[in-house]
Coordinates of N, CA, C and O in Angstrom, one line a residue:
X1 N -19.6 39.4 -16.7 CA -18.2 39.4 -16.8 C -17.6 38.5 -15.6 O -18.1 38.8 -14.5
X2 N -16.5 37.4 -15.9 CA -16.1 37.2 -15.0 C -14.7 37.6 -14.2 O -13.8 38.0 -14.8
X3 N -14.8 37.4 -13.1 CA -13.9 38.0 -12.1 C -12.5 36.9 -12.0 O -12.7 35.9 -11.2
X4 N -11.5 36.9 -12.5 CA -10.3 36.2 -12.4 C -9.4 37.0 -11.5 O -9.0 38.1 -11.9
X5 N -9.1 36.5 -10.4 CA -8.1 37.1 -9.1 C -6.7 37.3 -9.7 O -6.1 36.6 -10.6
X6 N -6.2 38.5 -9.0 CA -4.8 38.9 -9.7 C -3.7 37.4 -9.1 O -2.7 37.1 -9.7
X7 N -4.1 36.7 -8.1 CA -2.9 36.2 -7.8 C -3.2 34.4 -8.3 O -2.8 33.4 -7.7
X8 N -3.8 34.3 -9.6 CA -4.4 33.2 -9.9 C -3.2 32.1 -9.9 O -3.6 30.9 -9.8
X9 N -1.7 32.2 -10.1 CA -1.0 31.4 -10.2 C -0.7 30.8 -9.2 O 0.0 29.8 -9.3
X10 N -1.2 31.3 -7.8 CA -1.2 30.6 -6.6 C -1.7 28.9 -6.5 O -1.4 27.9 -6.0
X11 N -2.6 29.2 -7.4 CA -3.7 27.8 -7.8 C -2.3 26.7 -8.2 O -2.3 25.7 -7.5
X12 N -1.6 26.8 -8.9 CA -0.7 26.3 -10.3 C 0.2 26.1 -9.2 O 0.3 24.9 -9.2
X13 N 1.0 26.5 -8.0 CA 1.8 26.3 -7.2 C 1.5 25.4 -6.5 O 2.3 24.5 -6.4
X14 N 0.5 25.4 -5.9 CA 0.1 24.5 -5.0 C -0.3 23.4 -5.3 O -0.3 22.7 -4.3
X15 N -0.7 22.8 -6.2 CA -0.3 21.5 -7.0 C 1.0 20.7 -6.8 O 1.0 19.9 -5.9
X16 N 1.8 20.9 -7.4 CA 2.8 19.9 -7.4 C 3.4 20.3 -5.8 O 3.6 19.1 -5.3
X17 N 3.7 20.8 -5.3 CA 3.6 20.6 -3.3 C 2.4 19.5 -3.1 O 3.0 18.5 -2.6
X18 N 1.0 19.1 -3.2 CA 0.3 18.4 -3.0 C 1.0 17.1 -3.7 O 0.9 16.1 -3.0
X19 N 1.6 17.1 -4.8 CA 1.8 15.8 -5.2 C 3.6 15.3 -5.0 O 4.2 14.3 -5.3
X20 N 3.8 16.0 -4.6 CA 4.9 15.9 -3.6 C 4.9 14.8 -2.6 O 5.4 13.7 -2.6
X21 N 3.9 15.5 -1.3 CA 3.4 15.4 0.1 C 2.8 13.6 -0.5 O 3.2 12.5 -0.1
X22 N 1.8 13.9 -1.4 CA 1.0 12.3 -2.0 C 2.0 11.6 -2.0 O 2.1 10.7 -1.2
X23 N 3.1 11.7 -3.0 CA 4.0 10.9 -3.3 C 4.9 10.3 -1.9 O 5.2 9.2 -1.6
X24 N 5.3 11.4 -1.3 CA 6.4 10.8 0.0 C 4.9 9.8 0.9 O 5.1 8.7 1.3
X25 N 3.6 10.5 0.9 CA 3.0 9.4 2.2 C 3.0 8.4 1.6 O 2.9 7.6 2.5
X26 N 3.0 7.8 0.3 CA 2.8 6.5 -0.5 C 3.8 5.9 -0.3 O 3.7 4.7 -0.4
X27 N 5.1 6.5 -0.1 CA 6.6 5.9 -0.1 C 6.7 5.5 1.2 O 7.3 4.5 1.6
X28 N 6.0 6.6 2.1 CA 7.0 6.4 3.7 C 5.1 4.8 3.9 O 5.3 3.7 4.3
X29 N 4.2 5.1 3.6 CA 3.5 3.7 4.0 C 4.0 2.4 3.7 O 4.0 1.3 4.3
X30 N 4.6 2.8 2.2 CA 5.1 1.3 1.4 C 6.0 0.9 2.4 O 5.9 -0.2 2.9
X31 N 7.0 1.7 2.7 CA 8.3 1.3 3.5 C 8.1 0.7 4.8 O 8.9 -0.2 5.3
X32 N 6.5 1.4 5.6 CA 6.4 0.8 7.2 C 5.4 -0.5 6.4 O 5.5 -1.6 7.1
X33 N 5.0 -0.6 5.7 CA 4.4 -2.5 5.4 C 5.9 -2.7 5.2 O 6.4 -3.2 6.3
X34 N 6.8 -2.6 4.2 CA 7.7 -4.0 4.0 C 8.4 -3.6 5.5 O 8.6 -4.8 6.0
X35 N 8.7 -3.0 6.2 CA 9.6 -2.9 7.6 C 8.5 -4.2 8.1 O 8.8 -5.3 8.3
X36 N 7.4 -3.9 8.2 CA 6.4 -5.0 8.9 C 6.7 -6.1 8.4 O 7.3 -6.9 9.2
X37 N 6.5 -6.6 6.9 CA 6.9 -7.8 6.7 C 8.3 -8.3 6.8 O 8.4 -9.4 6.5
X38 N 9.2 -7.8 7.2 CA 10.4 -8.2 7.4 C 10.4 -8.3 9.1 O 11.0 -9.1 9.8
X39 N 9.7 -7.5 9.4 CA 9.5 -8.0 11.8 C 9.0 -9.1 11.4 O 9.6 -10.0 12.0
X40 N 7.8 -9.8 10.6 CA 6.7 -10.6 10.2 C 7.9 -12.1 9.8 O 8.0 -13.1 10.5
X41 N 8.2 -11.8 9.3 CA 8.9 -12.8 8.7 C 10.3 -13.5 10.0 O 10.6 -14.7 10.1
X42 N 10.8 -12.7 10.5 CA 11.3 -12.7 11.6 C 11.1 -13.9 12.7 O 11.5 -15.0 13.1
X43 N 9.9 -12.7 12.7 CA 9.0 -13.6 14.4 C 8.5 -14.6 13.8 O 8.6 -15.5 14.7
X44 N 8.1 -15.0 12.9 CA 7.5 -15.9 12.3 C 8.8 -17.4 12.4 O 8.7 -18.4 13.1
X45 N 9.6 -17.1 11.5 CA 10.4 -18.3 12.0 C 10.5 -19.1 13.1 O 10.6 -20.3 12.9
X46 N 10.4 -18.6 14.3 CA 10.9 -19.7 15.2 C 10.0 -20.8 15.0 O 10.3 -22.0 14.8
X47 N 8.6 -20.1 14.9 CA 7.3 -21.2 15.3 C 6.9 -22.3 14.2 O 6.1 -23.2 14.3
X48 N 7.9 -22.0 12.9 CA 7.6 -22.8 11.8 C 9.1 -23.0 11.7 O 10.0 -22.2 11.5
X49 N 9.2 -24.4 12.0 CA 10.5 -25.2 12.4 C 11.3 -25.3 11.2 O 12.0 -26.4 11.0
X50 N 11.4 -24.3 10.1 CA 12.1 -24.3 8.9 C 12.5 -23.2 8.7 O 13.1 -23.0 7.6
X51 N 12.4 -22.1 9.5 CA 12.8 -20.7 9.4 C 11.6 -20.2 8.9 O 10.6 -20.9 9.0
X52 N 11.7 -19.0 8.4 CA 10.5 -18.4 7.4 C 11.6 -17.2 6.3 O 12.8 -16.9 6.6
X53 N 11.0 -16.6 5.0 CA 11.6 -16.0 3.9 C 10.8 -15.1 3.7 O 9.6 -15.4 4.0
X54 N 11.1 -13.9 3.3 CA 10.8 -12.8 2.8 C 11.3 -13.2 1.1 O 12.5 -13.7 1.0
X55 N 10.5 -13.0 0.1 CA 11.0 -13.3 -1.3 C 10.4 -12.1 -2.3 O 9.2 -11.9 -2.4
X56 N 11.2 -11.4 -2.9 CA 10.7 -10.4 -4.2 C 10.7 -10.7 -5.3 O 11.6 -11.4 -5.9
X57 N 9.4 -10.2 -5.8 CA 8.8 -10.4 -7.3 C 8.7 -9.3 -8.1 O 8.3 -8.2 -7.6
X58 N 8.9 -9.5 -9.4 CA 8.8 -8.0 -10.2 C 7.5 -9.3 -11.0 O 7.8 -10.4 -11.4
X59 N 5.7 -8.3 -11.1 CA 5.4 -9.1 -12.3 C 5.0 -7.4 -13.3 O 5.2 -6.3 -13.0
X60 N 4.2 -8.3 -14.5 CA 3.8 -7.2 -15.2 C 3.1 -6.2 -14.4 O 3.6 -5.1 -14.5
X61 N 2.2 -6.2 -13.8 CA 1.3 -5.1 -13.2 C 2.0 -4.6 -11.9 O 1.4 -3.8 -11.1
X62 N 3.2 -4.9 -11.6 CA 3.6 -4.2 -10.0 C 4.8 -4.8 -9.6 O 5.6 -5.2 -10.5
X63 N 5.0 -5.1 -8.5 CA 5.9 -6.0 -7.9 C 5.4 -6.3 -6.7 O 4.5 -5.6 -6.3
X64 N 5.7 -7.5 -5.7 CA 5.2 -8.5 -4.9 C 6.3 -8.5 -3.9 O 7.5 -8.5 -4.2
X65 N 5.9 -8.6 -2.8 CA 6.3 -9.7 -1.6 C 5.9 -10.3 -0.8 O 5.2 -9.9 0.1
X66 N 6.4 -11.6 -0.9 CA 5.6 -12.7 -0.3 C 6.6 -13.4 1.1 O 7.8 -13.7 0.9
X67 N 5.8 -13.5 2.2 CA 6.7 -13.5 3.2 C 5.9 -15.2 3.4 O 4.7 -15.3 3.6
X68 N 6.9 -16.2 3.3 CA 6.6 -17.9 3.7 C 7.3 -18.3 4.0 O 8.3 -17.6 4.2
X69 N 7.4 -19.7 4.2 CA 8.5 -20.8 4.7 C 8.8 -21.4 3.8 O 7.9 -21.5 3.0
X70 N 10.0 -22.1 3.3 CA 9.9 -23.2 2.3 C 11.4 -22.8 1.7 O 12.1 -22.1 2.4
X71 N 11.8 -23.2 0.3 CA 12.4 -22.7 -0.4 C 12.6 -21.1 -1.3 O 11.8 -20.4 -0.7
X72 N 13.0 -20.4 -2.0 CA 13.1 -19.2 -2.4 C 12.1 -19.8 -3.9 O 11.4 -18.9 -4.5
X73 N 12.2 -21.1 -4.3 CA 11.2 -20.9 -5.8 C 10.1 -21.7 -5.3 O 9.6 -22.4 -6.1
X74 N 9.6 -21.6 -3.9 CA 8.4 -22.2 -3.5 C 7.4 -21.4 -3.7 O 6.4 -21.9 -4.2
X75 N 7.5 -19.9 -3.3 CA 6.5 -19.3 -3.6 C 6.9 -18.4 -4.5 O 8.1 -18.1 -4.6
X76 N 5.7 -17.9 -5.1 CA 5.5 -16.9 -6.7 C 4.2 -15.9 -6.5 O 3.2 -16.1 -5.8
X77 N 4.4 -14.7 -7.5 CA 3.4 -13.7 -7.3 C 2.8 -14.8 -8.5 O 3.4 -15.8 -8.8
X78 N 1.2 -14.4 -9.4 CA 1.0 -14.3 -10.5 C 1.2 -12.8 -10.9 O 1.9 -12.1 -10.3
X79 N 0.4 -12.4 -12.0 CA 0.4 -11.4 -13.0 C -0.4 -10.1 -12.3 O -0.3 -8.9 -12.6
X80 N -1.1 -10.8 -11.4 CA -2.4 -10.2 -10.5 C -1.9 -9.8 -9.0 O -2.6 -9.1 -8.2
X81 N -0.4 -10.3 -8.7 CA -0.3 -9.7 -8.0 C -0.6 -11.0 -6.6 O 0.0 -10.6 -5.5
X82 N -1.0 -11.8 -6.5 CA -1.5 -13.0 -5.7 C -0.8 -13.9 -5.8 O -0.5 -14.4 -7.0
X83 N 0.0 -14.5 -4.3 CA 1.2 -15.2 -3.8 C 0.3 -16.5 -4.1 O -1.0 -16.5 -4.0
X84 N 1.0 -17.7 -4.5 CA 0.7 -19.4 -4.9 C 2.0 -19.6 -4.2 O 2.9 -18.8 -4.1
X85 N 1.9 -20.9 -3.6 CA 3.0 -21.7 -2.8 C 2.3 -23.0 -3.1 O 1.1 -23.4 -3.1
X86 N 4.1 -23.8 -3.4 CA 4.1 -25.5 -3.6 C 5.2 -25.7 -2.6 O 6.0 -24.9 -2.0
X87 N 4.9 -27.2 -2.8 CA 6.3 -28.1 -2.2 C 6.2 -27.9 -1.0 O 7.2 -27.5 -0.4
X88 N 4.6 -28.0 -0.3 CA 4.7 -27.5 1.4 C 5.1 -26.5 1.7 O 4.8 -26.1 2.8
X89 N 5.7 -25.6 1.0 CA 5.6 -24.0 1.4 C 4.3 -23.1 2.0 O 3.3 -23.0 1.3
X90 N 4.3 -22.5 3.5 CA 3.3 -21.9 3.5 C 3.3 -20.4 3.9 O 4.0 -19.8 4.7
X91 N 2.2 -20.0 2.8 CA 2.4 -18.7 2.7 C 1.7 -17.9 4.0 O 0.6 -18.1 4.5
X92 N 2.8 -16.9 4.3 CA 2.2 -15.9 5.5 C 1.5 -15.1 5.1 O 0.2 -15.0 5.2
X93 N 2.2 -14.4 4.5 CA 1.3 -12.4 3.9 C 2.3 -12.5 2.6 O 3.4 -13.0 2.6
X94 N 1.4 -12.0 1.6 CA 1.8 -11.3 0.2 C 1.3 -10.1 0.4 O 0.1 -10.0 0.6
X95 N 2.2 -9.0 0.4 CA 2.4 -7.3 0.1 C 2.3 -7.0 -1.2 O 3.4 -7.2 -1.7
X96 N 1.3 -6.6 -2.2 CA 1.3 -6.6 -3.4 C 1.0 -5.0 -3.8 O -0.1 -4.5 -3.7
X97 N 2.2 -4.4 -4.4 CA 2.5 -3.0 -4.8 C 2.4 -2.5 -6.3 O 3.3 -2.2 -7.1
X98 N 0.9 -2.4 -6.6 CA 0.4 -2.4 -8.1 C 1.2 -1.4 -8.4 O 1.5 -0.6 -7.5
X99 N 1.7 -1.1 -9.9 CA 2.6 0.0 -10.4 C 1.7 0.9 -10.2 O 2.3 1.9 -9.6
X100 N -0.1 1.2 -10.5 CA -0.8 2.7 -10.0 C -0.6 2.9 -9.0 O -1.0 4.0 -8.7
X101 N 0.0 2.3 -8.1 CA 0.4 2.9 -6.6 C 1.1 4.3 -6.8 O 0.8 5.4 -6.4
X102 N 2.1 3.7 -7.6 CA 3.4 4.5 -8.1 C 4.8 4.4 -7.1 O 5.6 5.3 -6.8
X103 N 4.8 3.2 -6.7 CA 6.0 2.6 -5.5 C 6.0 1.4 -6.3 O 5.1 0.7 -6.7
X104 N 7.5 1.2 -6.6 CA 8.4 -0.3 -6.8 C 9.4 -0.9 -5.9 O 10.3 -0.2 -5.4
X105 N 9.3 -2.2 -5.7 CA 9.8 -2.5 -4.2 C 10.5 -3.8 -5.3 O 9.9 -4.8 -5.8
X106 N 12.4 -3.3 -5.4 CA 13.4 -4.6 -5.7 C 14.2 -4.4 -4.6 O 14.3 -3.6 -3.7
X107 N 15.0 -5.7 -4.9 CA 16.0 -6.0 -4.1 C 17.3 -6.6 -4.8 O 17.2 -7.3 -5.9
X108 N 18.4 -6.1 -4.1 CA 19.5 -7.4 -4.7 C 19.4 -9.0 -4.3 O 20.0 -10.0 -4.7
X109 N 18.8 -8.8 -3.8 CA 18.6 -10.3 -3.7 C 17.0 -10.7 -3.9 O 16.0 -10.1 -3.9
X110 N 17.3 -12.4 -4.2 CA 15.5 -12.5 -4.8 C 14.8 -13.1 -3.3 O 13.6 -13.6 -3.3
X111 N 15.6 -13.1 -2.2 CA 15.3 -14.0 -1.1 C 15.9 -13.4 0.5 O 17.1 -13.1 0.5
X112 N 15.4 -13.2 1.4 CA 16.1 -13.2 2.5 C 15.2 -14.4 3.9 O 14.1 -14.3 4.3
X113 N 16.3 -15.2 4.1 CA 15.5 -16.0 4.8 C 15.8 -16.1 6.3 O 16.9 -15.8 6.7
X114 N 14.7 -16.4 7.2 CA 15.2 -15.9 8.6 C 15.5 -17.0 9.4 O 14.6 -17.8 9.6
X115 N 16.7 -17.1 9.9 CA 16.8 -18.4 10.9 C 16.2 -19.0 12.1 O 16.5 -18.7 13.2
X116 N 15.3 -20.0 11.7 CA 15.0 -20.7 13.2 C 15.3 -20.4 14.5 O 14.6 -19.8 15.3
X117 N 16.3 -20.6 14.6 CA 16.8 -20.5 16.0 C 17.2 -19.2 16.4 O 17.1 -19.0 17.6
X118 N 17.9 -17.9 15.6 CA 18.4 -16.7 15.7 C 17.7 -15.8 15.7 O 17.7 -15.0 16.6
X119 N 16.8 -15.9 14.2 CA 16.2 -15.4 13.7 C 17.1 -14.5 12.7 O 16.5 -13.6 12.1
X120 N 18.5 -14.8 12.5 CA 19.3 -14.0 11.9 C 19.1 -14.5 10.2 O 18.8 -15.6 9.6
X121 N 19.4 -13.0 9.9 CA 18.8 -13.4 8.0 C 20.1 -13.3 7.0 O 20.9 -12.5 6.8
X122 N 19.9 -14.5 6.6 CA 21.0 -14.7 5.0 C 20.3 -14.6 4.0 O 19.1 -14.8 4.1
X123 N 21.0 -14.1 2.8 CA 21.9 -13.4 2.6 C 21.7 -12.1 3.3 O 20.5 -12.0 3.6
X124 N 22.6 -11.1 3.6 CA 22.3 -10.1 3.6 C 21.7 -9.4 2.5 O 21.9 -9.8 1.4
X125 N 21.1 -8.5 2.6 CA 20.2 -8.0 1.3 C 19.7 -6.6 1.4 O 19.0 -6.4 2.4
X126 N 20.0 -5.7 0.6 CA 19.1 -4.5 0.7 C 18.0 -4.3 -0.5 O 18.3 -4.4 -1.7
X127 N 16.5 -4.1 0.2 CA 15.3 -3.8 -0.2 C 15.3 -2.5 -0.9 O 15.8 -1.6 -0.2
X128 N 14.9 -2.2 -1.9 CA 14.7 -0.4 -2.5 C 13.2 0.0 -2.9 O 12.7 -0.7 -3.8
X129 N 12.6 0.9 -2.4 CA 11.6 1.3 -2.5 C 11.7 2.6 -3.4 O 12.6 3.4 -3.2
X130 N 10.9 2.6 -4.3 CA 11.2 3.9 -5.2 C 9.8 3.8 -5.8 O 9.0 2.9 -5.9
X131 N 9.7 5.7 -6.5 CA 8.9 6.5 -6.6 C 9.3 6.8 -8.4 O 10.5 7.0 -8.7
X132 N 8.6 7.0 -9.3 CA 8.9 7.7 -10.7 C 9.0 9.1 -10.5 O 8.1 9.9 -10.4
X133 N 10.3 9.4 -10.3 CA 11.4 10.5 -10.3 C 11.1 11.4 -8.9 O 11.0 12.6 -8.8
X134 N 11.0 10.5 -8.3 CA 11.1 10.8 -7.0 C 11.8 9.8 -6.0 O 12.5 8.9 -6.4
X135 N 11.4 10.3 -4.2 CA 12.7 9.8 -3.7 C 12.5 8.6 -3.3 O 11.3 8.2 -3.2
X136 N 13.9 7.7 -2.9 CA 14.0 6.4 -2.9 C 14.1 6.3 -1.2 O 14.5 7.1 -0.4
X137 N 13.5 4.9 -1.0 CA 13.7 4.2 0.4 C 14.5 3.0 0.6 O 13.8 2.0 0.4
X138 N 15.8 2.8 1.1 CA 16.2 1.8 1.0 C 16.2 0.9 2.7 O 15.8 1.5 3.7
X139 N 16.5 0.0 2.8 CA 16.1 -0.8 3.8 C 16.9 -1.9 3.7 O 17.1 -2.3 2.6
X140 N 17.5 -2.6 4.9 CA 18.5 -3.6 4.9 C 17.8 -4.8 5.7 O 17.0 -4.3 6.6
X141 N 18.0 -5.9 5.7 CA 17.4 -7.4 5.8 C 17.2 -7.2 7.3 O 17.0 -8.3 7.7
X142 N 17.2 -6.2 8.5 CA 16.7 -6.1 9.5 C 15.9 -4.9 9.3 O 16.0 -4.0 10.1
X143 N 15.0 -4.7 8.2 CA 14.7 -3.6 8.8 C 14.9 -2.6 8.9 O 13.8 -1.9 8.7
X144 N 15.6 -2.0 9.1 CA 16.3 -0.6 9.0 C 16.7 0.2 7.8 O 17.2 -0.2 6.8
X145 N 16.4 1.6 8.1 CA 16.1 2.8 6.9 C 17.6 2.9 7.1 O 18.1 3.1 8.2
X146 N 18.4 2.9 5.8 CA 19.4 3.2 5.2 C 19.2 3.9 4.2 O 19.1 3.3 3.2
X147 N 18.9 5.4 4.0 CA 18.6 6.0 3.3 C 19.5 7.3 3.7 O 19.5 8.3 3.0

């Protein structure tokens, strides 16, 4: 005979608390890479005498960001998730956020680029990081958690 414990629904509780906790560290990592790629993109300009850009991509399998120099339609994710750059654009880092992650990273804008000499970024733009029905991270073109 087997022995089933009177308080077995303890089991069934402690699940979704675990997938909770999963879900926020996947959100709060996503959010310290793109904060990175946006310091990244930053410091990066002076030294590449064209500024440098932070650019977001939605493809079929995830969404993308690709931090280069150049124009905003210079660089592109493909399908795979892997940054391509023309027209002398060159690519720094691609952050590539497969949907199994379960983090999507849009923006209002498709571009934020950082100025040479300032390092200050046009347009203004806020980044959103989000979770399937869970909580959102939002982030503004310096960096910073506006949430």
């Amino acid at each position: 005979m087997a022995y089933i414990p009177e308080d077995r629904h303890r089991v069934g509780t402690a699940a979704p608390s675990f997938i909770d906790t999963k879900t926020k560290l996947t959100l709060d990592g996503s959010a310290g890479e793109l904060v990175t790629d946006l310091y990244l993109a930053r410091s990066a300009a002076t030294p590449h005498q064209q500024g440098a850009r932070v650019s977001f991509h939605t493809v079929p399998s995830g969404s993308c960001v690709v931090v280069h120099t150049g124009h905003t339609a210079d660089c592109h994710c493909d399908a795979g998730g892997v940054a391509q750059c023309s027209g002398g654009a060159a690519l720094i880092k691609c952050s590539y956020y497969p949907s199994s992650r379960g983090v999507n990273v849009s923006a209002n804008v498709a571009s934020i680029r950082f100025d040479r000499t300032h390092g200050m970024a046009t347009p203004a733009g806020t980044v959103r990081l989000t979770t399937a029905g869970g909580p959102t991270v939002h982030a503004d073109d310096q960096g910073r958690d506006n949430t």
